PDB file of C-alpha atoms in Angstrom:
ATOM      1  CA  MET Y   1     119.040 104.983 100.106  1.00 39.00           C
ATOM      2  CA  THR Y   2     119.627 101.620  98.351  1.00 45.00           C
ATOM      3  CA  THR Y   3     121.826 100.197 101.323  1.00 51.00           C
ATOM      4  CA  SER Y   4     125.233  97.474 100.084  1.00 58.00           C
ATOM      5  CA  ILE Y   5     123.696  93.971 100.423  1.00 71.00           C
ATOM      6  CA  ASP Y   6     125.890  90.785 100.505  1.00 75.00           C
ATOM      7  CA  ILE Y   7     125.119  87.657  98.390  1.00 80.00           C
ATOM      8  CA  ALA Y   8     125.949  84.218  99.663  1.00 84.00           C
ATOM      9  CA  GLY Y   9     125.794  81.954  97.174  1.00 92.00           C
ATOM     10  CA  GLU Y  10     128.292  80.943  94.512  1.00 96.00           C
ATOM     11  CA  SER Y  11     127.287  82.032  90.734  1.00 97.00           C
ATOM     12  CA  VAL Y  12     127.700  79.850  88.214  1.00 97.00           C
ATOM     13  CA  LEU Y  13     126.743  79.669  84.614  1.00 98.00           C
ATOM     14  CA  VAL Y  14     125.111  76.277  82.993  1.00 97.00           C
ATOM     15  CA  ARG Y  15     124.264  75.146  79.846  1.00 98.00           C
ATOM     16  CA  ALA Y  16     120.871  73.348  79.705  1.00 98.00           C
ATOM     17  CA  ASN Y  17     118.181  73.159  77.561  1.00 98.00           C
ATOM     18  CA  GLY Y  18     119.800  74.887  74.276  1.00 97.00           C
ATOM     19  CA  LEU Y  19     120.041  78.567  76.977  1.00 98.00           C
ATOM     20  CA  ARG Y  20     122.154  79.582  79.162  1.00 98.00           C
ATOM     21  CA  HIS Y  21     121.194  79.730  82.987  1.00 98.00           C
ATOM     22  CA  ARG Y  22     123.053  81.533  85.496  1.00 98.00           C
ATOM     23  CA  VAL Y  23     122.568  79.561  89.034  1.00 98.00           C
ATOM     24  CA  LEU Y  24     124.018  80.582  92.697  1.00 98.00           C
ATOM     25  CA  ARG Y  25     124.499  77.802  95.302  1.00 98.00           C
ATOM     26  CA  TYR Y  26     124.724  77.421  98.511  1.00 98.00           C
ATOM     27  CA  GLY Y  27     126.359  75.126 100.894  1.00 96.00           C
ATOM     28  CA  ARG Y  28     128.998  71.901 101.087  1.00 95.00           C
ATOM     29  CA  GLU Y  29     129.502  69.941  98.410  1.00 94.00           C
ATOM     30  CA  GLY Y  30     128.511  66.565  98.692  1.00 93.00           C
ATOM     31  CA  ASP Y  31     125.416  67.743 101.485  1.00 96.00           C
ATOM     32  CA  ARG Y  32     122.041  66.703 100.186  1.00 97.00           C
ATOM     33  CA  ASP Y  33     120.968  68.684  97.484  1.00 97.00           C
ATOM     34  CA  LEU Y  34     118.103  71.180  97.294  1.00 98.00           C
ATOM     35  CA  LEU Y  35     116.609  73.000  94.207  1.00 98.00           C
ATOM     36  CA  VAL Y  36     114.297  75.989  94.839  1.00 98.00           C
ATOM     37  CA  LEU Y  37     112.981  77.613  91.997  1.00 98.00           C
ATOM     38  CA  PRO Y  38     111.478  80.724  92.028  1.00 98.00           C
ATOM     39  CA  GLY Y  39     108.232  82.802  90.895  1.00 98.00           C
ATOM     40  CA  ILE Y  40     107.140  84.347  87.990  1.00 98.00           C
ATOM     41  CA  THR Y  41     109.366  87.853  88.955  1.00 98.00           C
ATOM     42  CA  SER Y  42     111.922  86.659  91.787  1.00 98.00           C
ATOM     43  CA  PRO Y  43     115.264  86.411  90.276  1.00 98.00           C
ATOM     44  CA  ALA Y  44     117.400  84.322  92.238  1.00 98.00           C
ATOM     45  CA  VAL Y  45     118.797  86.496  94.097  1.00 97.00           C
ATOM     46  CA  CYS Y  46     115.307  86.806  95.665  1.00 97.00           C
ATOM     47  CA  ALA Y  47     115.237  84.044  96.959  1.00 98.00           C
ATOM     48  CA  ASP Y  48     118.729  84.337  98.750  1.00 97.00           C
ATOM     49  CA  PHE Y  49     117.572  84.682 102.035  1.00 97.00           C
ATOM     50  CA  LEU Y  50     115.916  81.333 102.015  1.00 97.00           C
ATOM     51  CA  ALA Y  51     119.059  79.921 101.086  1.00 98.00           C
ATOM     52  CA  VAL Y  52     121.383  80.515 103.345  1.00 97.00           C
ATOM     53  CA  ARG Y  53     119.395  79.361 105.534  1.00 97.00           C
ATOM     54  CA  PHE Y  54     118.554  75.956 104.002  1.00 97.00           C
ATOM     55  CA  ALA Y  55     122.397  75.378 103.687  1.00 97.00           C
ATOM     56  CA  SER Y  56     123.107  75.850 106.847  1.00 95.00           C
ATOM     57  CA  GLN Y  57     120.701  73.156 107.670  1.00 94.00           C
ATOM     58  CA  GLY Y  58     122.619  70.644 105.427  1.00 95.00           C
ATOM     59  CA  TYR Y  59     121.888  71.281 101.854  1.00 97.00           C
ATOM     60  CA  ARG Y  60     123.664  71.959  99.172  1.00 97.00           C
ATOM     61  CA  VAL Y  61     121.437  74.457  98.116  1.00 98.00           C
ATOM     62  CA  THR Y  62     120.647  75.259  94.035  1.00 98.00           C
ATOM     63  CA  VAL Y  63     118.382  78.462  92.672  1.00 98.00           C
ATOM     64  CA  PRO Y  64     118.451  78.973  89.037  1.00 98.00           C
ATOM     65  CA  ASP Y  65     117.331  82.373  87.545  1.00 98.00           C
ATOM     66  CA  VAL Y  66     114.709  81.060  85.226  1.00 98.00           C
ATOM     67  CA  ARG Y  67     115.105  81.550  81.602  1.00 98.00           C
ATOM     68  CA  GLY Y  68     114.337  85.338  81.379  1.00 98.00           C
ATOM     69  CA  ARG Y  69     115.392  86.412  84.389  1.00 98.00           C
ATOM     70  CA  GLY Y  70     118.046  87.825  86.259  1.00 98.00           C
ATOM     71  CA  GLU Y  71     121.580  86.774  83.995  1.00 98.00           C
ATOM     72  CA  SER Y  72     120.000  83.385  82.277  1.00 98.00           C
ATOM     73  CA  ASP Y  73     119.409  83.864  78.598  1.00 98.00           C
ATOM     74  CA  ARG Y  74     115.822  85.276  77.025  1.00 98.00           C
ATOM     75  CA  ALA Y  75     114.126  83.196  75.174  1.00 98.00           C
ATOM     76  CA  PRO Y  76     111.841  83.580  71.949  1.00 96.00           C
ATOM     77  CA  SER Y  77     108.045  84.412  72.303  1.00 97.00           C
ATOM     78  CA  GLY Y  78     106.410  81.319  72.749  1.00 97.00           C
ATOM     79  CA  ALA Y  79     108.628  79.555  74.387  1.00 98.00           C
ATOM     80  CA  TYR Y  80     107.429  80.787  78.190  1.00 98.00           C
ATOM     81  CA  ARG Y  81     105.119  77.732  78.416  1.00 98.00           C
ATOM     82  CA  LEU Y  82     105.007  75.335  81.483  1.00 98.00           C
ATOM     83  CA  THR Y  83     106.887  72.133  79.016  1.00 98.00           C
ATOM     84  CA  ASP Y  84     109.917  74.900  78.463  1.00 98.00           C
ATOM     85  CA  TYR Y  85     110.298  75.693  81.940  1.00 98.00           C
ATOM     86  CA  ALA Y  86     109.991  71.704  83.345  1.00 98.00           C
ATOM     87  CA  ALA Y  87     112.437  70.869  80.193  1.00 98.00           C
ATOM     88  CA  ASP Y  88     115.181  73.408  81.334  1.00 98.00           C
ATOM     89  CA  THR Y  89     115.070  72.249  85.108  1.00 98.00           C
ATOM     90  CA  ALA Y  90     115.692  68.817  83.616  1.00 98.00           C
ATOM     91  CA  GLY Y  91     118.698  70.093  81.692  1.00 98.00           C
ATOM     92  CA  LEU Y  92     120.054  71.589  85.275  1.00 98.00           C
ATOM     93  CA  VAL Y  93     119.556  68.459  87.134  1.00 97.00           C
ATOM     94  CA  ASP Y  94     121.212  66.830  84.917  1.00 97.00           C
ATOM     95  CA  ALA Y  95     124.207  69.454  83.410  1.00 98.00           C
ATOM     96  CA  LEU Y  96     125.472  70.123  88.434  1.00 98.00           C
ATOM     97  CA  GLY Y  97     125.187  66.185  89.037  1.00 97.00           C
ATOM     98  CA  LEU Y  98     122.168  66.796  91.604  1.00 96.00           C
ATOM     99  CA  ARG Y  99     121.329  63.088  93.070  1.00 92.00           C
ATOM    100  CA  ALA Y 100     116.616  63.029  93.243  1.00 93.00           C
ATOM    101  CA  PRO Y 101     117.353  66.980  94.535  1.00 97.00           C
ATOM    102  CA  VAL Y 102     114.657  67.685  96.997  1.00 98.00           C
ATOM    103  CA  VAL Y 103     112.481  70.465  95.344  1.00 98.00           C
ATOM    104  CA  LEU Y 104     110.884  73.390  96.534  1.00 98.00           C
ATOM    105  CA  GLY Y 105     109.223  75.723  94.013  1.00 98.00           C
ATOM    106  CA  HIS Y 106     107.353  79.055  95.133  1.00 98.00           C
ATOM    107  CA  SER Y 107     104.041  80.709  92.662  1.00 98.00           C
ATOM    108  CA  MET Y 108     105.297  79.885  89.187  1.00 98.00           C
ATOM    109  CA  GLY Y 109     108.243  77.532  90.435  1.00 98.00           C
ATOM    110  CA  ALA Y 110     105.541  75.525  92.064  1.00 98.00           C
ATOM    111  CA  ARG Y 111     104.297  74.943  88.654  1.00 98.00           C
ATOM    112  CA  ILE Y 112     107.504  74.071  87.127  1.00 98.00           C
ATOM    113  CA  ALA Y 113     108.283  71.506  90.093  1.00 98.00           C
ATOM    114  CA  ALA Y 114     105.345  69.721  89.488  1.00 98.00           C
ATOM    115  CA  ALA Y 115     105.321  69.208  85.502  1.00 98.00           C
ATOM    116  CA  TYR Y 116     108.696  68.887  85.791  1.00 98.00           C
ATOM    117  CA  ALA Y 117     108.215  65.472  87.704  1.00 97.00           C
ATOM    118  CA  VAL Y 118     105.651  64.242  86.025  1.00 97.00           C
ATOM    119  CA  ARG Y 119     106.947  65.205  82.449  1.00 97.00           C
ATOM    120  CA  HIS Y 120     110.930  64.228  83.724  1.00 97.00           C
ATOM    121  CA  ALA Y 121     111.253  62.632  86.661  1.00 92.00           C
ATOM    122  CA  PRO Y 122     107.817  60.158  87.189  1.00 88.00           C
ATOM    123  CA  ASP Y 123     110.174  57.417  88.956  1.00 83.00           C
ATOM    124  CA  ASP Y 124     112.983  58.820  90.694  1.00 78.00           C
ATOM    125  CA  HIS Y 125     112.233  62.871  91.107  1.00 86.00           C
ATOM    126  CA  GLY Y 126     113.066  64.047  94.882  1.00 93.00           C
ATOM    127  CA  PRO Y 127     110.640  64.987  97.405  1.00 97.00           C
ATOM    128  CA  LEU Y 128     108.530  68.225  96.790  1.00 98.00           C
ATOM    129  CA  LEU Y 129     107.780  71.136  98.819  1.00 98.00           C
ATOM    130  CA  LEU Y 130     104.881  72.985  96.762  1.00 98.00           C
ATOM    131  CA  VAL Y 131     104.591  76.591  97.636  1.00 98.00           C
ATOM    132  CA  ASP Y 132     101.644  78.278  96.631  1.00 98.00           C
ATOM    133  CA  PRO Y 133     100.987  76.724  93.358  1.00 98.00           C
ATOM    134  CA  PRO Y 134      98.979  78.992  91.189  1.00 98.00           C
ATOM    135  CA  THR Y 135      95.673  77.131  90.688  1.00 98.00           C
ATOM    136  CA  SER Y 136      93.777  79.687  88.086  1.00 97.00           C
ATOM    137  CA  GLY Y 137      93.686  77.761  84.176  1.00 95.00           C
ATOM    138  CA  PRO Y 138      91.083  76.413  82.016  1.00 95.00           C
ATOM    139  CA  GLY Y 139      87.356  76.760  83.785  1.00 93.00           C
ATOM    140  CA  ARG Y 140      88.693  78.216  86.530  1.00 93.00           C
ATOM    141  CA  GLY Y 141      89.252  81.769  87.761  1.00 89.00           C
ATOM    142  CA  PRO Y 142      91.772  84.423  86.837  1.00 95.00           C
ATOM    143  CA  TYR Y 143      95.029  84.470  88.306  1.00 97.00           C
ATOM    144  CA  PRO Y 144      94.249  87.111  90.977  1.00 97.00           C
ATOM    145  CA  THR Y 145      97.227  89.326  90.361  1.00 96.00           C
ATOM    146  CA  SER Y 146      96.169  90.844  87.108  1.00 97.00           C
ATOM    147  CA  ARG Y 147      98.578  91.793  83.700  1.00 97.00           C
ATOM    148  CA  GLN Y 148      98.970  95.189  84.052  1.00 97.00           C
ATOM    149  CA  ALA Y 149      99.589  94.893  87.911  1.00 96.00           C
ATOM    150  CA  PHE Y 150     102.708  92.995  86.503  1.00 97.00           C
ATOM    151  CA  LEU Y 151     103.271  95.486  83.786  1.00 97.00           C
ATOM    152  CA  ASP Y 152     103.323  98.589  86.414  1.00 96.00           C
ATOM    153  CA  GLN Y 153     105.827  96.858  88.760  1.00 96.00           C
ATOM    154  CA  LEU Y 154     108.494  96.181  85.967  1.00 97.00           C
ATOM    155  CA  ARG Y 155     107.927  99.589  84.991  1.00 97.00           C
ATOM    156  CA  GLN Y 156     108.351 100.850  87.817  1.00 96.00           C
ATOM    157  CA  ALA Y 157     111.281  98.590  88.312  1.00 97.00           C
ATOM    158  CA  ARG Y 158     112.519 100.396  84.892  1.00 96.00           C
ATOM    159  CA  GLU Y 159     111.942 102.993  86.097  1.00 96.00           C
ATOM    160  CA  GLY Y 160     114.378 103.489  89.496  1.00 95.00           C
ATOM    161  CA  THR Y 161     112.077 102.323  92.138  1.00 95.00           C
ATOM    162  CA  ASP Y 162     113.620 101.713  95.864  1.00 96.00           C
ATOM    163  CA  ALA Y 163     111.832  99.762  99.103  1.00 96.00           C
ATOM    164  CA  ASP Y 164     109.803 102.381  98.880  1.00 95.00           C
ATOM    165  CA  GLY Y 165     108.438 101.781  96.373  1.00 94.00           C
ATOM    166  CA  VAL Y 166     108.083  98.355  96.556  1.00 96.00           C
ATOM    167  CA  ARG Y 167     106.649  98.419 100.012  1.00 95.00           C
ATOM    168  CA  ALA Y 168     103.723 100.244  98.712  1.00 92.00           C
ATOM    169  CA  PHE Y 169     102.897  96.552  96.707  1.00 92.00           C
ATOM    170  CA  TYR Y 170     103.816  94.477  99.817  1.00 94.00           C
ATOM    171  CA  PRO Y 171     103.398  96.522 103.461  1.00 93.00           C
ATOM    172  CA  ALA Y 172     105.118  93.539 105.755  1.00 90.00           C
ATOM    173  CA  TRP Y 173     108.005  92.467 103.518  1.00 96.00           C
ATOM    174  CA  PRO Y 174     111.806  93.243 105.686  1.00 95.00           C
ATOM    175  CA  GLU Y 175     113.641  96.135 104.551  1.00 96.00           C
ATOM    176  CA  ARG Y 176     116.424  93.784 103.352  1.00 96.00           C
ATOM    177  CA  GLU Y 177     113.887  91.843 100.744  1.00 97.00           C
ATOM    178  CA  LEU Y 178     111.966  95.015  99.624  1.00 97.00           C
ATOM    179  CA  GLU Y 179     115.550  96.046  98.112  1.00 96.00           C
ATOM    180  CA  MET Y 180     116.599  92.952  96.853  1.00 96.00           C
ATOM    181  CA  ARG Y 181     113.250  93.263  94.584  1.00 97.00           C
ATOM    182  CA  ALA Y 182     113.646  96.926  94.212  1.00 97.00           C
ATOM    183  CA  ARG Y 183     117.019  95.485  92.521  1.00 96.00           C
ATOM    184  CA  PHE Y 184     117.045  93.152  90.478  1.00 97.00           C
ATOM    185  CA  LEU Y 185     112.923  93.044  89.026  1.00 98.00           C
ATOM    186  CA  ALA Y 186     114.048  94.931  86.184  1.00 97.00           C
ATOM    187  CA  THR Y 187     115.879  91.961  85.438  1.00 98.00           C
ATOM    188  CA  CYS Y 188     112.579  90.037  84.523  1.00 98.00           C
ATOM    189  CA  ASP Y 189     111.518  90.507  80.489  1.00 98.00           C
ATOM    190  CA  GLU Y 190     108.413  91.793  79.700  1.00 98.00           C
ATOM    191  CA  THR Y 191     107.586  89.003  77.246  1.00 98.00           C
ATOM    192  CA  ALA Y 192     108.747  86.574  79.767  1.00 98.00           C
ATOM    193  CA  VAL Y 193     106.176  87.366  82.541  1.00 98.00           C
ATOM    194  CA  VAL Y 194     103.782  87.859  80.384  1.00 98.00           C
ATOM    195  CA  GLU Y 195     103.472  84.857  78.587  1.00 98.00           C
ATOM    196  CA  THR Y 196     103.772  83.217  82.127  1.00 98.00           C
ATOM    197  CA  HIS Y 197     101.266  84.746  83.307  1.00 98.00           C
ATOM    198  CA  GLU Y 198      99.036  83.928  80.210  1.00 98.00           C
ATOM    199  CA  GLY Y 199      99.671  80.326  81.075  1.00 98.00           C
ATOM    200  CA  PHE Y 200      98.398  80.098  84.712  1.00 98.00           C
ATOM    201  CA  GLU Y 201      95.275  80.675  82.675  1.00 97.00           C
ATOM    202  CA  THR Y 202      95.473  78.939  80.010  1.00 97.00           C
ATOM    203  CA  GLU Y 203      97.851  75.852  81.325  1.00 98.00           C
ATOM    204  CA  ASP Y 204      96.181  73.831  84.428  1.00 97.00           C
ATOM    205  CA  PHE Y 205      97.881  72.164  87.860  1.00 98.00           C
ATOM    206  CA  PHE Y 206      95.541  69.949  88.144  1.00 97.00           C
ATOM    207  CA  ASP Y 207      96.326  68.005  84.921  1.00 97.00           C
ATOM    208  CA  TYR Y 208      99.749  67.495  87.317  1.00 98.00           C
ATOM    209  CA  TRP Y 209      98.225  67.533  90.806  1.00 98.00           C
ATOM    210  CA  PRO Y 210      97.140  63.713  90.386  1.00 97.00           C
ATOM    211  CA  ARG Y 211     100.010  62.666  88.936  1.00 96.00           C
ATOM    212  CA  LEU Y 212     102.371  63.548  91.407  1.00 96.00           C
ATOM    213  CA  ARG Y 213     104.885  60.278  92.940  1.00 91.00           C
ATOM    214  CA  GLY Y 214     106.711  60.240  95.718  1.00 88.00           C
ATOM    215  CA  PRO Y 215     107.325  62.746  99.031  1.00 95.00           C
ATOM    216  CA  VAL Y 216     104.840  65.657  97.890  1.00 97.00           C
ATOM    217  CA  VAL Y 217     103.822  68.453 100.231  1.00 98.00           C
ATOM    218  CA  LEU Y 218     101.845  71.373  99.426  1.00 98.00           C
ATOM    219  CA  VAL Y 219     101.757  74.170 101.550  1.00 98.00           C
ATOM    220  CA  ARG Y 220     100.042  77.961 101.464  1.00 98.00           C
ATOM    221  CA  GLY Y 221      99.835  81.522 102.993  1.00 98.00           C
ATOM    222  CA  GLY Y 222      96.333  81.526 104.874  1.00 98.00           C
ATOM    223  CA  ASP Y 223      95.553  84.687 103.679  1.00 97.00           C
ATOM    224  CA  SER Y 224      96.356  83.690  99.880  1.00 97.00           C
ATOM    225  CA  PRO Y 225      93.669  84.368  97.327  1.00 97.00           C
ATOM    226  CA  VAL Y 226      95.838  81.840  94.585  1.00 98.00           C
ATOM    227  CA  VAL Y 227      95.323  79.136  97.178  1.00 98.00           C
ATOM    228  CA  PRO Y 228      91.544  79.722  98.669  1.00 97.00           C
ATOM    229  CA  ASP Y 229      90.213  77.459 101.275  1.00 97.00           C
ATOM    230  CA  ASP Y 230      87.792  75.840  98.756  1.00 97.00           C
ATOM    231  CA  THR Y 231      90.633  74.907  96.521  1.00 97.00           C
ATOM    232  CA  ALA Y 232      92.842  73.429  99.009  1.00 98.00           C
ATOM    233  CA  GLU Y 233      89.837  71.521 100.064  1.00 98.00           C
ATOM    234  CA  GLU Y 234      90.021  70.504  96.447  1.00 98.00           C
ATOM    235  CA  LEU Y 235      93.764  69.594  96.502  1.00 98.00           C
ATOM    236  CA  ARG Y 236      92.944  67.263  99.447  1.00 98.00           C
ATOM    237  CA  ARG Y 237      89.387  65.162  98.183  1.00 98.00           C
ATOM    238  CA  ILE Y 238      91.673  64.683  94.997  1.00 98.00           C
ATOM    239  CA  ARG Y 239      95.088  63.672  96.835  1.00 97.00           C
ATOM    240  CA  PRO Y 240      94.126  62.451 100.567  1.00 97.00           C
ATOM    241  CA  ASP Y 241      97.547  61.465 100.605  1.00 97.00           C
ATOM    242  CA  VAL Y 242      99.606  64.670  99.947  1.00 97.00           C
ATOM    243  CA  PRO Y 243      99.852  67.214 103.225  1.00 98.00           C
ATOM    244  CA  VAL Y 244      98.045  70.754 102.315  1.00 98.00           C
ATOM    245  CA  LEU Y 245      99.657  73.123 105.188  1.00 98.00           C
ATOM    246  CA  THR Y 246      98.855  76.247 106.200  1.00 98.00           C
ATOM    247  CA  VAL Y 247     100.856  78.826 107.202  1.00 98.00           C
ATOM    248  CA  PRO Y 248      99.156  81.482 108.902  1.00 98.00           C
ATOM    249  CA  ALA Y 249      99.179  85.324 108.352  1.00 97.00           C
ATOM    250  CA  ALA Y 250     100.769  84.960 105.447  1.00 98.00           C
ATOM    251  CA  GLY Y 251      99.292  86.119 101.176  1.00 97.00           C
ATOM    252  CA  HIS Y 252     100.980  84.491  98.172  1.00 98.00           C
ATOM    253  CA  MET Y 253     104.427  85.880  99.046  1.00 98.00           C
ATOM    254  CA  VAL Y 254     104.243  82.807 101.890  1.00 98.00           C
ATOM    255  CA  PRO Y 255     107.878  82.745 103.056  1.00 98.00           C
ATOM    256  CA  TRP Y 256     108.555  86.813 102.617  1.00 98.00           C
ATOM    257  CA  ASP Y 257     104.893  87.676 104.378  1.00 97.00           C
ATOM    258  CA  ASN Y 258     105.499  85.343 107.677  1.00 98.00           C
ATOM    259  CA  LEU Y 259     109.393  83.741 107.436  1.00 98.00           C
ATOM    260  CA  PRO Y 260     108.775  82.369 111.069  1.00 98.00           C
ATOM    261  CA  GLY Y 261     105.390  80.542 110.176  1.00 98.00           C
ATOM    262  CA  PHE Y 262     107.193  79.120 106.992  1.00 98.00           C
ATOM    263  CA  LEU Y 263     110.132  77.332 108.311  1.00 98.00           C
ATOM    264  CA  ASP Y 264     107.728  76.193 110.939  1.00 98.00           C
ATOM    265  CA  VAL Y 265     105.935  74.205 108.681  1.00 98.00           C
ATOM    266  CA  VAL Y 266     108.917  73.428 105.935  1.00 98.00           C
ATOM    267  CA  ARG Y 267     111.263  72.584 108.767  1.00 96.00           C
ATOM    268  CA  PRO Y 268     110.272  69.338 109.617  1.00 96.00           C
ATOM    269  CA  TYR Y 269     110.132  68.050 105.968  1.00 97.00           C
ATOM    270  CA  LEU Y 270     113.578  69.592 105.124  1.00 96.00           C
ATOM    271  CA  LEU Y 271     115.210  67.712 107.813  1.00 95.00           C
ATOM    272  CA  SER Y 272     113.666  64.523 107.351  1.00 95.00           C
ATOM    273  CA  TYR Y 273     114.954  64.631 104.402  1.00 95.00           C
ATOM    274  CA  LEU Y 274     118.313  64.715 105.051  1.00 93.00           C
ATOM    275  CA  GLU Y 275     120.343  61.737 104.890  1.00 74.00           C
ATOM    276  CA  PRO Y 276     121.396  60.944 108.359  1.00 63.00           C
ATOM    277  CA  LYS Y 277     125.328  61.822 108.967  1.00 53.00           C
ATOM    278  CA  GLU Y 278     127.406  58.627 110.151  1.00 49.00           C
TER     279      GLU Y 278
END
């Protein structure tokens, strides 16, 4: 049985890069801005459990429904490229008046964060926390979750799945997060998901990785096939100045799989980016 779920964020509609975007906002005005960019099938509400924790640490947290998800506008076919997502992010930063925000992106969101920083804010973006970005791409192996697996999950969501149905894919998740995905996965547009998945294999994260500036941290799941051990070593070789950190007992959905381990890794960085209070 589905239970009532409270969402702590304030829902705001914003025009940016030619589309209407819905964002959830948490915390107090004037606190350090933190922009959370979710993954390929994660509407903003699915990051609520993270946003409330970060807001309690002193951040003003913004989480968008990325184009084609949740209550944000759908885009035409062909407009779900990394360049489109990065331009949306730049537009949201401007429209909301975010001040060199810390950007935490998971999966697709980590790719977007890197593209945004390189393309739109090469000299003045805030710190980046890149969580398990897809490292598939041209000349590399395929993304480990197939397009059909995503389509199957979308179909089940449209037909009315529940927490038990989602648990078949994510057996270690907390009950609340299973219910959140069951309830909101169907708000993800199929074209957005299919074309983004294609981008995981045709657009290369390594085009951006060497060009990132400022504070950058990459966090991976110890059991994730998306950033496997050999790829983690390659990332370190290319950018030995950037910490590449591992959360144990976590697959690709790192904070969902092992929230205490994830927080242990990222909390020192998030606290260090906060401006001291007078």
